[in-house]
Every structure is written in structure tokens, then in C-alpha cells.
CSV table of C-alpha atoms in Angstrom, one decimal:
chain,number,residue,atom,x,y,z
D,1,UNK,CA,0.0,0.0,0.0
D,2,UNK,CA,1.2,3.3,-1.0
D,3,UNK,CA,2.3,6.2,2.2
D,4,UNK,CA,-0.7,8.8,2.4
D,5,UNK,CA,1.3,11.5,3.4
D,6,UNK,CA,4.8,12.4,3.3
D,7,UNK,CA,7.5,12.1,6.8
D,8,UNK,CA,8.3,15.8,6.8
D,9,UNK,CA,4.7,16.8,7.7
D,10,UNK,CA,4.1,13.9,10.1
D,11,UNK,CA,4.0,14.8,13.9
D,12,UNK,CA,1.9,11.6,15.4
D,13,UNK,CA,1.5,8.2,13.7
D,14,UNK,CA,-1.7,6.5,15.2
D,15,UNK,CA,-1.5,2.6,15.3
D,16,UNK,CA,-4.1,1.1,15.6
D,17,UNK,CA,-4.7,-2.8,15.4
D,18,UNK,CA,-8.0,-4.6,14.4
D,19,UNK,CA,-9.5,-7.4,14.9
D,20,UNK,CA,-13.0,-8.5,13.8
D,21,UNK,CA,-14.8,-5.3,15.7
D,22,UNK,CA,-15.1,-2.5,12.5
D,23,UNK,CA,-18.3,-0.6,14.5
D,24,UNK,CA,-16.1,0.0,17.5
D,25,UNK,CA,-13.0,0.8,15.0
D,26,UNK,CA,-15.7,3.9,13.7
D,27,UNK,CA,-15.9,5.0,17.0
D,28,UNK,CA,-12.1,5.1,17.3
D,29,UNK,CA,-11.2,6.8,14.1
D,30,UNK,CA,-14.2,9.5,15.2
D,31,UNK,CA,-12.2,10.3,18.0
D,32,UNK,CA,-9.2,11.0,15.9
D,33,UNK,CA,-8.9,14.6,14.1
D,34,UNK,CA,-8.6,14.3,10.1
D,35,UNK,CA,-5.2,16.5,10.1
D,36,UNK,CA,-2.5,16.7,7.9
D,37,UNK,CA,-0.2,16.2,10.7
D,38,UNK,CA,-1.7,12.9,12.1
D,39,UNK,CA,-1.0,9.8,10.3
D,40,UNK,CA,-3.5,6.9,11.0
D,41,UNK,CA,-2.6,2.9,10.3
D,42,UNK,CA,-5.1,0.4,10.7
D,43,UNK,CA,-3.3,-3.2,10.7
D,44,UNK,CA,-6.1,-5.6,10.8
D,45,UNK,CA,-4.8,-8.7,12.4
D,46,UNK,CA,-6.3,-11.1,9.8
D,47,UNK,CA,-10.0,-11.1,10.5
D,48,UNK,CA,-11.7,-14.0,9.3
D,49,UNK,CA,-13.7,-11.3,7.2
D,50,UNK,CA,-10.8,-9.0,6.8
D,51,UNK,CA,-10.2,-9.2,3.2
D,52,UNK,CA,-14.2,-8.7,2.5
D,53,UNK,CA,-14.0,-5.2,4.1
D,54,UNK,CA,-14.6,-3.5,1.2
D,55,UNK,CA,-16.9,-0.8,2.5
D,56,UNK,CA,-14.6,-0.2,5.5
D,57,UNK,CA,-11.7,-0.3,3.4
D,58,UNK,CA,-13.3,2.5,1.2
D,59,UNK,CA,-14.1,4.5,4.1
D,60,UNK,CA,-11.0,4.2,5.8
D,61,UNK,CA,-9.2,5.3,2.3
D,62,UNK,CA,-11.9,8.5,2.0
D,63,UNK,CA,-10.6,9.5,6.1
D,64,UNK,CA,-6.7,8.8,4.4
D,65,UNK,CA,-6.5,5.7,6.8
D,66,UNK,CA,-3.8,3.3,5.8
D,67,UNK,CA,-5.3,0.2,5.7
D,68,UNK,CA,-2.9,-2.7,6.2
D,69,UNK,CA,-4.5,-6.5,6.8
D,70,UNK,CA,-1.9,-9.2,8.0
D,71,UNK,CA,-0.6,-12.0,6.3
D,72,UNK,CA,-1.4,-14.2,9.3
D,73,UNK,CA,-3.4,-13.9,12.4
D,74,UNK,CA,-0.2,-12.8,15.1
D,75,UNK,CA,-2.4,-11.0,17.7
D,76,UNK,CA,-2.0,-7.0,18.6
D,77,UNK,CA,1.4,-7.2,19.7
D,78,UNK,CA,2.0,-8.7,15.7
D,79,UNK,CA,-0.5,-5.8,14.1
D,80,UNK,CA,1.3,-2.9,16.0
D,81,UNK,CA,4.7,-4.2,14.8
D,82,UNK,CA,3.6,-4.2,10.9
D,83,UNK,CA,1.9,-0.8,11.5
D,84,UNK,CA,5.5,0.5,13.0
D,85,UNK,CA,7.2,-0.5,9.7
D,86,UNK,CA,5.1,2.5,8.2
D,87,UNK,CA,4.7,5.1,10.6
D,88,UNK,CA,6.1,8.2,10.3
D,89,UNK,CA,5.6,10.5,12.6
D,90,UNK,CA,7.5,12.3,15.3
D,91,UNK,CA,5.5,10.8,17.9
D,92,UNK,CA,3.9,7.3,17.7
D,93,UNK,CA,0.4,6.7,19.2
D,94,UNK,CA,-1.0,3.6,20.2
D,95,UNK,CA,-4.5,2.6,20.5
D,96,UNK,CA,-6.5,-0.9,20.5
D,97,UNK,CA,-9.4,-0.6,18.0
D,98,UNK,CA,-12.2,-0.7,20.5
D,99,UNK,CA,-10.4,2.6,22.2
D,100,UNK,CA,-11.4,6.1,21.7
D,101,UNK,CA,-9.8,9.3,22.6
D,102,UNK,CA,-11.3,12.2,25.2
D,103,UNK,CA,-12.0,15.6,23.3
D,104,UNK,CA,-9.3,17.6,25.1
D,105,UNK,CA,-6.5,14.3,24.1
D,106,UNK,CA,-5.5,16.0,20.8
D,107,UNK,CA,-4.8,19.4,22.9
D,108,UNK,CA,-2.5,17.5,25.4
D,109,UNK,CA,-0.4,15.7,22.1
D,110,UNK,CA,0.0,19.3,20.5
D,111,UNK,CA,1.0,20.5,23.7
D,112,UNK,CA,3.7,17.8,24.0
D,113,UNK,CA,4.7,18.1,20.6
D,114,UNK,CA,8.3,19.7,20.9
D,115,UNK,CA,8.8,18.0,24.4
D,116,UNK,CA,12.3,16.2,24.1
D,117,UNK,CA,11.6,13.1,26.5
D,118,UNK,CA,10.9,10.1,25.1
D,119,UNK,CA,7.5,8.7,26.7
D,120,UNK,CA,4.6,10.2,27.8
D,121,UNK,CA,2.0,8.6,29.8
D,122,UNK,CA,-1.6,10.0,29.7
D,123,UNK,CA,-4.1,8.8,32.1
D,124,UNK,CA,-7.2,7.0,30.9
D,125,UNK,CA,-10.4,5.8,31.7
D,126,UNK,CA,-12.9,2.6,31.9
D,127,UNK,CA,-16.0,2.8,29.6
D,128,UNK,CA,-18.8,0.4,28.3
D,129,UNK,CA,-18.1,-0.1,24.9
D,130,UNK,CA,-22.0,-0.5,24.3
D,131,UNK,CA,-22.9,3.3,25.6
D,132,UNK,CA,-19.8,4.4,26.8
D,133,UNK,CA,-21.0,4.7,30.2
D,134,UNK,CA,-18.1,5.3,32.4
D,135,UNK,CA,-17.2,2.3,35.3
């Protein structure tokens, strides 16, 4: 699959891996701005559906997703690895594919941005996945 965008303009890479759960992918990639800055890869860890995505794939390609589906099924640990062989971006992201992100999360990444440590930790939170009711 061809790079969407270009290393130089590149300041997070979000890697997400998939398995099998594309309404609760939606919800994730919602959560995440459409900016030229933020470079998303979905690695789907070879649903038994996977390759039949085609209306997921074509959405994910109209959000400039990079779709990537696994040779083999080698778990999240496997999917986060392929997407890291494409991301670019200053600072790498990671999320599972039934995560989303808080409204204010994007504000706390830009605000890191030029921070020269090499983690951050953010803080997170327990929802439902069926109404997002907190725990």
C-alpha cells in the first residue's frame, strides 16, 4: 500500500490494530482529528472477514486511513509491529481498536509536541463499549 502522506509533515502516527470489531473501529477513528499532521494505520490482524471489508476499506481510504490486513493472524502485539514499519511521525500513538480518545486528548499531544523526552503517559479511563458509560 502506497504512504498517504509524506515524513516531513508527520507529527503523530496512530497505530491502531483490528480485529474483527469494525463498528467499534468507527468509533475510534471519530475520536481521531482528520489532520494533515496525524498519520493513522489500521493493521487488521487477519480477521476472518478482513479481506471482504470493502466498504470499511473504502471508508477508511476517503478518512486517508492506511489500511494494512496481516498475512497471518499474530495477535496485537504482531499488528502494532507491521503498522511501525510504516509510521512516520515524530511521535507514535498507540491505540486498540475498541479505544477512543477524550475531546481535550489532541490538545495535550500538540502540547507535547516539541517535548524532548521520550514517553509520555496519559491517564485513561474505563468505559462500556455498548454506551460508553463510564465504570
Amino acid at each position: 500500500m502506497e504512504t498517504i502522506v509524506s515524513a516531513s509533515e508527520v507529527s503523530f502516527s496512530v497505530i491502531i490494530p483490528h480485529y474483527n470489531i469494525p463498528d467499534l473501529l468507527a468509533r475510534c477513528l471519530d475520536s481521531i482529528p482528520q489532520r494533515d499532521d496525524v498519520q493513522v494505520i489500521v493493521v487488521d490482524d487477519h480477521s476472518p472477514d478482513g479481506e471482504n471489508y470493502p466498504q470499511m476499506i473504502q471508508s477508511l481510504r476517503k478518512r486517508n486511513v492506511e489500511f494494512i490486513y496481516a498475512p497471518r493472524h499474530g495477535g496485537a502485539g504482531y499488528a502494532r509491529n507491521l503498522g511501525l514499519e510504516r509510521a512516520l511521525g515524530k511521535w507514535l500513538i498507540f491505540a486498540d481498536a475498541d479505544d477512543f480518545f477524550s475531546e481535550d486528548a489532541w490538545d495535550v499531544f500538540d502540547a507535547n509536541l516539541d517535548n524532548k523526552i521520550d514517553v509520555v503517559y496519559f491517564g485513561f479511563f474505563d468505559v462500556f463499549s455498548d454506551d460508553q458509560a463510564p465504570r
